XYZ file of C-alpha atoms in Angstrom:
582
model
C 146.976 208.963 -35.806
C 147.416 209.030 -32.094
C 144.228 209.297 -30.941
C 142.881 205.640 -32.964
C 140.422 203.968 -30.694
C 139.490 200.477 -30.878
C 135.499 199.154 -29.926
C 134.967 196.353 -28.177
C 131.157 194.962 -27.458
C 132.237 193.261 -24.303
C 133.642 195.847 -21.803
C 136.641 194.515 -19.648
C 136.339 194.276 -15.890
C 138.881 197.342 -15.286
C 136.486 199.674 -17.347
C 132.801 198.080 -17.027
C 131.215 200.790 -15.303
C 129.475 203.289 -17.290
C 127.747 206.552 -16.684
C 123.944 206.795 -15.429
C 122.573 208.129 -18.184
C 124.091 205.644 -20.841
C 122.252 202.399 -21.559
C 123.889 199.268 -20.152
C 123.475 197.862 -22.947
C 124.603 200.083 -25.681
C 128.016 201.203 -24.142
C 131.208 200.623 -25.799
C 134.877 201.544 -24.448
C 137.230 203.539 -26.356
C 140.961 202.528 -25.716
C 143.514 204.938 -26.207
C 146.875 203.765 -28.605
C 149.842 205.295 -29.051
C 152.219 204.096 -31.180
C 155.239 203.984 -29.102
C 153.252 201.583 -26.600
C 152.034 199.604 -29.350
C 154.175 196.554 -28.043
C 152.537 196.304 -24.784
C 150.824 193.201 -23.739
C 147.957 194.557 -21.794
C 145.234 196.427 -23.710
C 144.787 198.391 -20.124
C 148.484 198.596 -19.782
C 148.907 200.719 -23.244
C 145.869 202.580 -22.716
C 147.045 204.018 -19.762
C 150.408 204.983 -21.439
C 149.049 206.177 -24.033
C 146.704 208.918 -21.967
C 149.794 209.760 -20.243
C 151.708 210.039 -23.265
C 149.006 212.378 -25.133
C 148.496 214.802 -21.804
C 152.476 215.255 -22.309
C 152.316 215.768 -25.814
C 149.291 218.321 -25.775
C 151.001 219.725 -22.252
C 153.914 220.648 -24.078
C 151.905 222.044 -27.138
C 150.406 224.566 -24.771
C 153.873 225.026 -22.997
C 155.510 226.168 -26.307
C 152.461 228.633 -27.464
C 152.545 230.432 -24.069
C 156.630 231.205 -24.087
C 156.272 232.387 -27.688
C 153.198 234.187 -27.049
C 154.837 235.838 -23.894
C 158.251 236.842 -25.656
C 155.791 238.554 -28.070
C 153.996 240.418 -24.728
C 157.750 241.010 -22.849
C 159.280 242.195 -26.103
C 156.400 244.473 -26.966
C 156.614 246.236 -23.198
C 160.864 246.121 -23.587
C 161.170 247.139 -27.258
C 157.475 248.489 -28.117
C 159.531 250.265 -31.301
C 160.447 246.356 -32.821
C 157.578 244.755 -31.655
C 154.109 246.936 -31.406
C 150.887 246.338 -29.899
C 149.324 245.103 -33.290
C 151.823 242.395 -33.562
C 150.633 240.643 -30.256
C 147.194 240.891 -31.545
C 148.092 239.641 -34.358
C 149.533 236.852 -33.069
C 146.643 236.342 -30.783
C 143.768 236.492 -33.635
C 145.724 233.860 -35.019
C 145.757 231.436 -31.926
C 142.088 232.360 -31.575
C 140.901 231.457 -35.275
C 142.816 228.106 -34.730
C 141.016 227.788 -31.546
C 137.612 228.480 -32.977
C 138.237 226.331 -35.678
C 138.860 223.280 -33.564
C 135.574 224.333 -31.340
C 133.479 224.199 -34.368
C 134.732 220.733 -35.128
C 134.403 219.569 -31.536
C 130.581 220.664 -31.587
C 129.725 219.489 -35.368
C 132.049 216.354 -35.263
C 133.798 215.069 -32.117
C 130.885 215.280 -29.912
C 128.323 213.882 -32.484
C 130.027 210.487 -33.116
C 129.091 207.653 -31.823
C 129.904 206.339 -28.223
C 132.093 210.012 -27.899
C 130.371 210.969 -24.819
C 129.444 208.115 -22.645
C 130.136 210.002 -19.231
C 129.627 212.987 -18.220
C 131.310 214.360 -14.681
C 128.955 215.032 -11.830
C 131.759 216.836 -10.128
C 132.489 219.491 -12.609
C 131.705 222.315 -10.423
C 131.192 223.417 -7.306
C 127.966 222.037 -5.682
C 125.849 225.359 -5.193
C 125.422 225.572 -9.051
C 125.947 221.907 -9.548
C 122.395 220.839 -9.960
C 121.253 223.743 -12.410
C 124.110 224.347 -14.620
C 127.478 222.923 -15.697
C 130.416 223.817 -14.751
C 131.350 227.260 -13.726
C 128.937 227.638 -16.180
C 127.267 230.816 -14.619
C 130.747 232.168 -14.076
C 131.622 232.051 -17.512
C 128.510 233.044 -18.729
C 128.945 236.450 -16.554
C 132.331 237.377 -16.971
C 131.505 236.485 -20.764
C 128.929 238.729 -21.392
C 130.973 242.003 -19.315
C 134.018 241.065 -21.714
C 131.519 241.091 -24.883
C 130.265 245.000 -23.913
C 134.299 245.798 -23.103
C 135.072 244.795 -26.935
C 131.797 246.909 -27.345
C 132.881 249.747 -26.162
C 136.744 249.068 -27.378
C 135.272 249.143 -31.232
C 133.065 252.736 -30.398
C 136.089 254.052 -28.516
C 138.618 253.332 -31.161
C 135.642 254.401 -33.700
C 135.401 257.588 -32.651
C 139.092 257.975 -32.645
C 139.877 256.529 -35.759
C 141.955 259.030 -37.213
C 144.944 258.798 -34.445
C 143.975 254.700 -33.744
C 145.102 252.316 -35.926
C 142.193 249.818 -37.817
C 143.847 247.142 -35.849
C 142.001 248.246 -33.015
C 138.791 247.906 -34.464
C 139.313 244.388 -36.226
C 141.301 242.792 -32.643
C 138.006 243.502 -30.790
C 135.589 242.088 -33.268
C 137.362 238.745 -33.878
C 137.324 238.743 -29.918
C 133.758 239.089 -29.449
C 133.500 235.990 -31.487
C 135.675 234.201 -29.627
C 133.845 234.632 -26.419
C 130.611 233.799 -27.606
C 131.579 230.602 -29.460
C 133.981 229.360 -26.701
C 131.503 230.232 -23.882
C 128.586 228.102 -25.870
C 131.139 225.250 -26.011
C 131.611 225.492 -22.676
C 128.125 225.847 -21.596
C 127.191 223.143 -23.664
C 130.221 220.461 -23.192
C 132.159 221.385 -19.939
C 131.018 218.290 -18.631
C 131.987 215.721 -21.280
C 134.291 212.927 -20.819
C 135.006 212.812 -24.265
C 135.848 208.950 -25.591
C 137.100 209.607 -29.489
C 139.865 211.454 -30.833
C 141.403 211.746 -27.561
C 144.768 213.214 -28.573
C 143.723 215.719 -31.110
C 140.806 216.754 -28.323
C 143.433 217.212 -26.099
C 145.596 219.546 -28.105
C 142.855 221.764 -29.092
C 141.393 222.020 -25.452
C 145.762 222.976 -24.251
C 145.912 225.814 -27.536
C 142.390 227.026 -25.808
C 143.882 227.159 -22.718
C 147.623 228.664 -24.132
C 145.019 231.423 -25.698
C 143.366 232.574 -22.871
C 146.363 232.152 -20.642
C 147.638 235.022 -23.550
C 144.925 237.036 -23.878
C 145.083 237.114 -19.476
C 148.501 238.648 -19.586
C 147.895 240.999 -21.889
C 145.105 242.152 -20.397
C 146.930 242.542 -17.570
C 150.099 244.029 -18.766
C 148.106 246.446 -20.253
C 146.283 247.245 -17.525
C 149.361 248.053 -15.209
C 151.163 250.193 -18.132
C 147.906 251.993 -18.214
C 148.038 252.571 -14.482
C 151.803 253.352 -14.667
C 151.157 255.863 -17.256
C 148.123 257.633 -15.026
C 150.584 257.571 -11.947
C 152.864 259.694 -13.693
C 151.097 261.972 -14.835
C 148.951 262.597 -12.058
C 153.111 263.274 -10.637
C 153.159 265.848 -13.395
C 149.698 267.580 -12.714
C 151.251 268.042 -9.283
C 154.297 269.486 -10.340
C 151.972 271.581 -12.910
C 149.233 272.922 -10.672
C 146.453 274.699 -12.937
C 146.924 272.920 -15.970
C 144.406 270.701 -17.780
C 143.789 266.939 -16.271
C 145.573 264.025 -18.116
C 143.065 261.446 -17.231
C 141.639 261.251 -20.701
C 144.400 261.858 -22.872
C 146.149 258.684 -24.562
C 149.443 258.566 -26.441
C 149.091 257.552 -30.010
C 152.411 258.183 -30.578
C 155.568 259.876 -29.493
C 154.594 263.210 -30.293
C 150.931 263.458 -30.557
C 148.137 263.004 -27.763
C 144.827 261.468 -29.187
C 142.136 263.433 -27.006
C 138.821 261.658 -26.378
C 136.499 264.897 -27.746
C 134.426 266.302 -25.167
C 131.179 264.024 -26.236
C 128.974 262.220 -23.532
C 129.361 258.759 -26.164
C 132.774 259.018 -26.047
C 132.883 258.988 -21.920
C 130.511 256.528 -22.304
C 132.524 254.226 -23.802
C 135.665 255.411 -22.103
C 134.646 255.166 -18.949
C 132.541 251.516 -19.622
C 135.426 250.199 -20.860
C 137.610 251.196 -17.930
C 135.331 250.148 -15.899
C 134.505 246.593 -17.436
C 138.334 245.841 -17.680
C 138.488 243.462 -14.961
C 135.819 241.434 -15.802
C 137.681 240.461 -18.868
C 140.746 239.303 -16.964
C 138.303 237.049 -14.392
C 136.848 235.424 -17.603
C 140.355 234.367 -19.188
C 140.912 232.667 -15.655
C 137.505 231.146 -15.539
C 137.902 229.761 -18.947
C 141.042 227.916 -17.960
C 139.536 226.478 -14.806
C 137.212 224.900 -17.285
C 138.886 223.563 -20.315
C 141.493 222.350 -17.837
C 139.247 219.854 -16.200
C 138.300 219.113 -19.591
C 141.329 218.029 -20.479
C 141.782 215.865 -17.573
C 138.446 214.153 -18.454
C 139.921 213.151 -22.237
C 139.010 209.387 -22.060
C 137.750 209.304 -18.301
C 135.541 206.628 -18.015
C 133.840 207.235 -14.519
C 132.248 204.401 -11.919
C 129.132 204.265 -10.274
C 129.960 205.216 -7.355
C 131.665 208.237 -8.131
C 128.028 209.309 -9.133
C 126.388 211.061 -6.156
C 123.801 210.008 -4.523
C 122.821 213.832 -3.181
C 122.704 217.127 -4.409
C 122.578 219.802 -2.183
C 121.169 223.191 -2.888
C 121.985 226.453 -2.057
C 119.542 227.555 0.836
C 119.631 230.748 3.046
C 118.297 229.156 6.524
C 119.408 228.364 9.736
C 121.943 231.737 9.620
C 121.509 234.960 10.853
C 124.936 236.663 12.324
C 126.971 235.403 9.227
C 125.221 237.830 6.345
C 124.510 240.409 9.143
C 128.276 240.892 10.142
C 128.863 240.242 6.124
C 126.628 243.105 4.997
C 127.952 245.385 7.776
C 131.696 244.698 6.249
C 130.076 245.545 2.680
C 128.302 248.499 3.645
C 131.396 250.076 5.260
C 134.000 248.635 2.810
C 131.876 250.346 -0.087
C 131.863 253.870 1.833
C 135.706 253.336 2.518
C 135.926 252.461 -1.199
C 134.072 255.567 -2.502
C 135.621 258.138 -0.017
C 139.258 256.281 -1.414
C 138.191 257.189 -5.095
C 137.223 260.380 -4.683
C 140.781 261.409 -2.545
C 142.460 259.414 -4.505
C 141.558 260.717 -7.663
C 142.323 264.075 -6.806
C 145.256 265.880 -7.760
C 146.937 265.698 -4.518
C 145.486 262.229 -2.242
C 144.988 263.086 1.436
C 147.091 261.403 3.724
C 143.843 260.395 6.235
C 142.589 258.736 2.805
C 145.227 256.191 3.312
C 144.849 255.369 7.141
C 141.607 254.945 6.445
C 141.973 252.682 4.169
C 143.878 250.545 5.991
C 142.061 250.770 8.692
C 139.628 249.032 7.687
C 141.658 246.077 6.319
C 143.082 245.940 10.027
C 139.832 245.931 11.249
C 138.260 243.385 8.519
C 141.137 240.881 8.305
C 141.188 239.588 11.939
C 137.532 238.987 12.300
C 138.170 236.614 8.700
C 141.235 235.225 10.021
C 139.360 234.411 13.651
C 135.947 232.772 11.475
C 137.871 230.537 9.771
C 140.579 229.226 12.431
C 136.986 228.458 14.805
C 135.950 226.831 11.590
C 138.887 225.052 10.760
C 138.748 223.278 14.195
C 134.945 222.570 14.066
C 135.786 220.170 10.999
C 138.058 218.261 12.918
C 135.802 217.808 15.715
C 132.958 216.722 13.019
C 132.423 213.274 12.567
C 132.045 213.929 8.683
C 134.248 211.274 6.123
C 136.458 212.757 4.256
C 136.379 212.552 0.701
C 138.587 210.831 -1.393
C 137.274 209.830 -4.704
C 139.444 211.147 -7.716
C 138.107 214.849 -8.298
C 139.767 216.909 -11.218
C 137.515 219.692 -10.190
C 138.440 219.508 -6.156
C 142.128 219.404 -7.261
C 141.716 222.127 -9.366
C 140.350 224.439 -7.016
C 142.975 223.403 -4.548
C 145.815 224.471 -6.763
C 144.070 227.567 -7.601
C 143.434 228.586 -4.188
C 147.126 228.181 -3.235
C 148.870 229.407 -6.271
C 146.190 232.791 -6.111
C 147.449 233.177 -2.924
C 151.197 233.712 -3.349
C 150.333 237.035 -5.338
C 148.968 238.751 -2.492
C 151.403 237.093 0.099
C 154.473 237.922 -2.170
C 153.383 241.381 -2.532
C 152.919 241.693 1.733
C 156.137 240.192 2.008
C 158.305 243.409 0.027
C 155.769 245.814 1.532
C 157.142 244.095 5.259
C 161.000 244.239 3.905
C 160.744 247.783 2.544
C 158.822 249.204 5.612
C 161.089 247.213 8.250
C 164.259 248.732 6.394
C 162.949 252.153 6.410
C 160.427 253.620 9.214
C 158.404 251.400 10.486
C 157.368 253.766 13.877
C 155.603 255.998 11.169
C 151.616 255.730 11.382
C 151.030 255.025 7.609
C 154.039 252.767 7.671
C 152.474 250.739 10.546
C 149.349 250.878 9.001
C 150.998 249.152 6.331
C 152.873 246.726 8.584
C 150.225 245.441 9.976
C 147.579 245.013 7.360
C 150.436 242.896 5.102
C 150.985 240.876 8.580
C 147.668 240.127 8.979
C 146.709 239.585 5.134
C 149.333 236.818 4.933
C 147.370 235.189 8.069
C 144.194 235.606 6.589
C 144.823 234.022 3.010
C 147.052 230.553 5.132
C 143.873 230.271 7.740
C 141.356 231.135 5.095
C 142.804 228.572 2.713
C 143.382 225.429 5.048
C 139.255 226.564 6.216
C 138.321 226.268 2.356
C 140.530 223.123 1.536
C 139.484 221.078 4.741
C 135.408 222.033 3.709
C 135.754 221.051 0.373
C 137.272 217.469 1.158
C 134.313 216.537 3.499
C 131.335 214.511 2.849
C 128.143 216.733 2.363
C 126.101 216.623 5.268
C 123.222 214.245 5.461
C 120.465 213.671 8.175
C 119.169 210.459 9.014
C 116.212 210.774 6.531
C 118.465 211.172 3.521
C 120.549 208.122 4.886
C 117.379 205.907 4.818
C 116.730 207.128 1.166
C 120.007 206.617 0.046
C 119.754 202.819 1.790
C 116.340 201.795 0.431
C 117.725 203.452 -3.572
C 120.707 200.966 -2.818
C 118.493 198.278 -1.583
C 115.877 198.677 -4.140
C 116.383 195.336 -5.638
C 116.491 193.141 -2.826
C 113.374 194.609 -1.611
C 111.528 194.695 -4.470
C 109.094 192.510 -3.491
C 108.164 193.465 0.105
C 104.705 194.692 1.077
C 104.704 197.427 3.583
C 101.992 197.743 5.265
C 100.552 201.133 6.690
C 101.094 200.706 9.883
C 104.422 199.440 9.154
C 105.225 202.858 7.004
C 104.323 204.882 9.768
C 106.110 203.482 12.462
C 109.484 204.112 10.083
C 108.542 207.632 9.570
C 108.100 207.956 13.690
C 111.621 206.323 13.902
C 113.088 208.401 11.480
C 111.891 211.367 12.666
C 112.981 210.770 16.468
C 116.285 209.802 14.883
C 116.197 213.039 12.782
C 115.602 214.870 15.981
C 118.256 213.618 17.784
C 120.866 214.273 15.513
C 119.882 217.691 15.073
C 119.969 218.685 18.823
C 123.576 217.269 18.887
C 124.816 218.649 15.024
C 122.930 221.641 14.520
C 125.168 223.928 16.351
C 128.045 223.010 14.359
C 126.462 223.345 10.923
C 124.935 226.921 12.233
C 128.281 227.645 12.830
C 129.879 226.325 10.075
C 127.461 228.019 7.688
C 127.466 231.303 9.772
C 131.435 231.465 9.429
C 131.226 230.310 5.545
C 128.691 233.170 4.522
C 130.230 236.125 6.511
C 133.406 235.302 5.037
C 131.724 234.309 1.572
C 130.474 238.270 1.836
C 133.814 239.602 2.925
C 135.915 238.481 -0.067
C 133.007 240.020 -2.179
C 133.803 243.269 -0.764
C 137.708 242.565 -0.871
C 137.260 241.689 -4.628
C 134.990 244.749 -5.607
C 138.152 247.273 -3.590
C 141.008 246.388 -6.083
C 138.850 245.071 -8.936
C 137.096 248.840 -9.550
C 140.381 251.499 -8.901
C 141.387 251.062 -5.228
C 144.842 250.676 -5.559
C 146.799 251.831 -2.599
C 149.977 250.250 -3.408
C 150.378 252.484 -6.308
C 149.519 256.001 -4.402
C 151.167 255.725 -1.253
C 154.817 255.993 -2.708
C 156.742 253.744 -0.081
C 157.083 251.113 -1.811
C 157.553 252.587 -4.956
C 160.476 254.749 -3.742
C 162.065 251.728 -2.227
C 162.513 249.082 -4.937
C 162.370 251.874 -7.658
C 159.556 252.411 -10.016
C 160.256 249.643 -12.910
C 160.613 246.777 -10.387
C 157.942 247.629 -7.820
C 155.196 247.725 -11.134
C 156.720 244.168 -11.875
C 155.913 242.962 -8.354
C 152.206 244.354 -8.538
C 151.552 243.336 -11.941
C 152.164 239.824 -11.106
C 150.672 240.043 -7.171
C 147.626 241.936 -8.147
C 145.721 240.260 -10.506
C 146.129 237.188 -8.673
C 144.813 238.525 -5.677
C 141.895 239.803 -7.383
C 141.448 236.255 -8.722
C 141.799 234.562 -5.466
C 138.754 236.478 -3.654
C 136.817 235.790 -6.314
C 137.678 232.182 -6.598
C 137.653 232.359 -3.050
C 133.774 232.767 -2.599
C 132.621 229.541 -5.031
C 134.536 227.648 -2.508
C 133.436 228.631 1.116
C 129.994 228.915 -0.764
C 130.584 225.035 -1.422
C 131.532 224.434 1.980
C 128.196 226.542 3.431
C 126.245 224.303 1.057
C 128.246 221.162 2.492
C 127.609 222.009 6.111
């Protein structure tokens, strides 16, 4: 097939180096073939072509499995009479027990041949969980374990409701619990592994993974705006209907029946559990792509010594005072904002104050974030700090995320500007809005070239760690010198003065840099938690709305708003990366 490798005892000069933990002498290279590059001269030459040829083969694998899974999502919304809600999850268990089956290979037969995993990348994943865990691996391990109690409380929900739910229900949310646990063990497990065998076939099943969870994501979140749509309106009706019972816990089963959660504290239990662990199960789809796409780009990666590093830095809380001060002053307030929000909001008829307050404090908030990061922005380029350009999958991963995250909150502050511009824009809730979609599309372009120019710099070392790092590399050649003691401690005296120096002349910058990186780092924590748990202005305040029309102004937010939610969270494992950096 494809993905044949041929062994060779005696590496070739192009692909000698080898990981740290394999044996020098025990380490064979895989070459990739491909049969319509079998004719080329060059053993390199075709293995080359034929990694390019199986990333577009596997590429378009996963291209095709996310249009037909997403005609099956835009048909169900369009037509839900042709094309129901059971026959995307049907589709999807399907995708997912192909999935799982290829998981349970990778772990029981891929991974234990020989010579499959000779290198493992140091880089996958940011450095302030680097030297504990794998990749992300916290991340997934989180968002995993919220999405495993949502399918919990999905299956007692739809339990207790059985006789106006369909068994579907039930069966969808079981075969998904076992999905999460068996792809977040893989992942835990193997997210570093640049896998040397069955390169092709590894790098189909890791693109259906990702075509799966890139499926289950919008679903999740097209069923999380119809839901939202459907509470809008009838909050509209309860208006119009002033005395009548709330709708908030009714659900349509049908066209002509309403299945009525009973009036049991289990069933708000689960009810309200699973609303509220909804977005966690979005974050993890996300998450898990992040992952099994640098995965893929480590299929037959065979990595140098020097892309090995040499440092680790850990995650410290020192040297920083004004940073999580200002930070935990943002949270405290945003939080208060955030309840007082829900509670008007929720109400039959939302204040008016509810929403200048609201963006009040976005108006406030923003500029301070937009301010840190331009100051910080300028202190890397007066920083005498490399920059780093070894190949990275994971650093251009998180680039790409970072800028594509971004467009869903700038697109959706663009068509607030055009529809408040061609309406009233002298009003005070319409300048309110005005200015906060101004500003937010300044924060996310300064906040982003901040993150991006941190994560491209060498980490931060002080003299000390520079002598370590010369005397590892000189190890050999000194092997035989005698140091005497007074010899050792006149280098520790000279390091030390050195050490000294340094710091009276850098430590202002990295106080500031890590200052700027953790207030920030606290402020998208807040700006995540807003939109993440119900605050949702853009769906109360009715300008937009009545602007572009109902239909098309849901389209906008369903594709701005989970990505914005995505980017703050994404958003804090990088400036965390660059605090640990500085």
């Amino acid at each position: 097939m494809p993905g044949n490798k041929v062994s060779r005892q005696k590496p070739c000069h192009h692909c000698k180096s080898r990981s740290a933990s394999a044996p020098p002498d025990t380490s064979t290279i895989h070459y990739e073939k491909f049969w319509l590059y079998r004719h080329c001269s060059s053993v390199q030459q075709r293995d080359r072509q034929a990694q390019k040829a199986g990333q577009l083969f596997s590429g378009l694998l996963a291209m095709n499995v996310v249009f037909l899974g997403s005609a099956f999502v835009s048909s169900m919304i369009f037509n839900h009479v042709a094309i129901t809600l059971a026959d995307v999850w049907i589709l999807l268990s399907i995708l997912k027990v192909l999935c799982l089956c290829w998981i349970i290979y990778y772990l029981l037969g891929t991974s234990q041949q020989p010579h499959a995993v000779l290198y493992r990348d140091s880089h996958a994943g940011p450095i302030w969980i680097r030297g504990k865990g794998r990749f992300l691996a916290r991340s997934v391990l989180l968002f995993g374990s919220f999405s495993i109690l949502l399918n919990v409380f999905q299956i007692g929900y739809s339990a207790i409701l059985i006789q106006c739910k369909s068994r579907v229900e039930i069966v969808f949310p079981s075969i998904e619990i076992l999905f999460i646990c068996t792809q977040a063990f893989f992942l835990w497990r193997h997210s570093k592994d640049c896998i040397q065998v069955q390169h092709n076939f590894t790098r189909c099943g890791l693109m259906l993974t990702i075509a799966t969870n890139l499926l289950l994501w919008l679903l999740a979140v097209t069923n999380d705006t119809i839901h939202m749509e459907i509470e809008s309106q009838l909050r509209e009706v309860e208006q119009r209907f002033a005395g009548k019972a709330p709708f908030s816990h009714r659900y349509l089963c049908n066209e002509t029946a309403l299945c009525t959660c009973p009036n049991t504290t289990i069933c708000k239990v689960f009810q309200k559990g699973y609303i509220l662990l909804y977005p966690f199960n979005t974050e993890y789809c996300l998450v898990c792509c992040s992952v099994l796409y640098v995965m893929w780009k480590n299929v037959g990666r065979r990595i140098s010594h020097h892309h090995v590093p040499h440092i680790k830095p850990k995650f410290k809380l020192q040297g920083v005072v004004f940073g999580p001060l200002l930070g935990a002053t943002a949270v405290i307030i945003g939080i208060c904002v955030f309840m007082m929000y829900q509670i008007q909001a929720t109400s039959s008829a939302p204040n008016h104050q509810v929403f200048v307050m609201y963006y009040s404090y976005y108006i406030v908030l923003l500029p301070l974030m937009s301010v840190g990061a331009v100051i910080g922005t300028i202190i890397h380029a007066l920083e005498k700090r490399e920059l780093d350009t070894l190949k990275n999958p994971t650093r251009s991963l998180d680039v790409i995320l970072l800028m594509g995250a971004a467009l869903g909150q700038i697109g959706m502050s663009y068509f607030s500007i055009v529809a408040i511009v061609a309406t009233d824009p002298r009003d005070l809730l319409n300048s309110l809005i005005l200015s906060y979609s101004v500003l937010l599309i300044f924060q996310n372009i300064t906040q982003n070239v901040f993150i991006i120019d941190g994560l491209h710099r060498q980490p931060f070392m002080s003299p000390g760690k520079e002598e370590e790092m010369k005397e590892e590399q000189n190890h050999d050649a000194y092997d035989q010198r005698r140091v005497s003691v007074l010899e050792l401690g006149q280098e520790i005296r000279k390091v030390s003065l050195s050490y000294l120096h340094s710091y009276s002349h850098l430590s202002w910058k990295r106080r500031a840099l890590r200052e700027i990186s953790f207030f920030l780092v606290l402020c998208n924590i807040i700006l995540w938690i807003m939109p993440t748990f119900g605050a949702h202005p853009v769906f109360e305040n009715g300008l937009e709305k009545s602007f572009y029309g109902y239909s098309t102004w849901f389209a906008i937010v369903n594709f701005g708003l989970p990505l914005g939610v995505f980017y703050r969270m994404h958003s804090v494992g990088g400036l965390l990366e660059v605090y640990v950096t500085a």
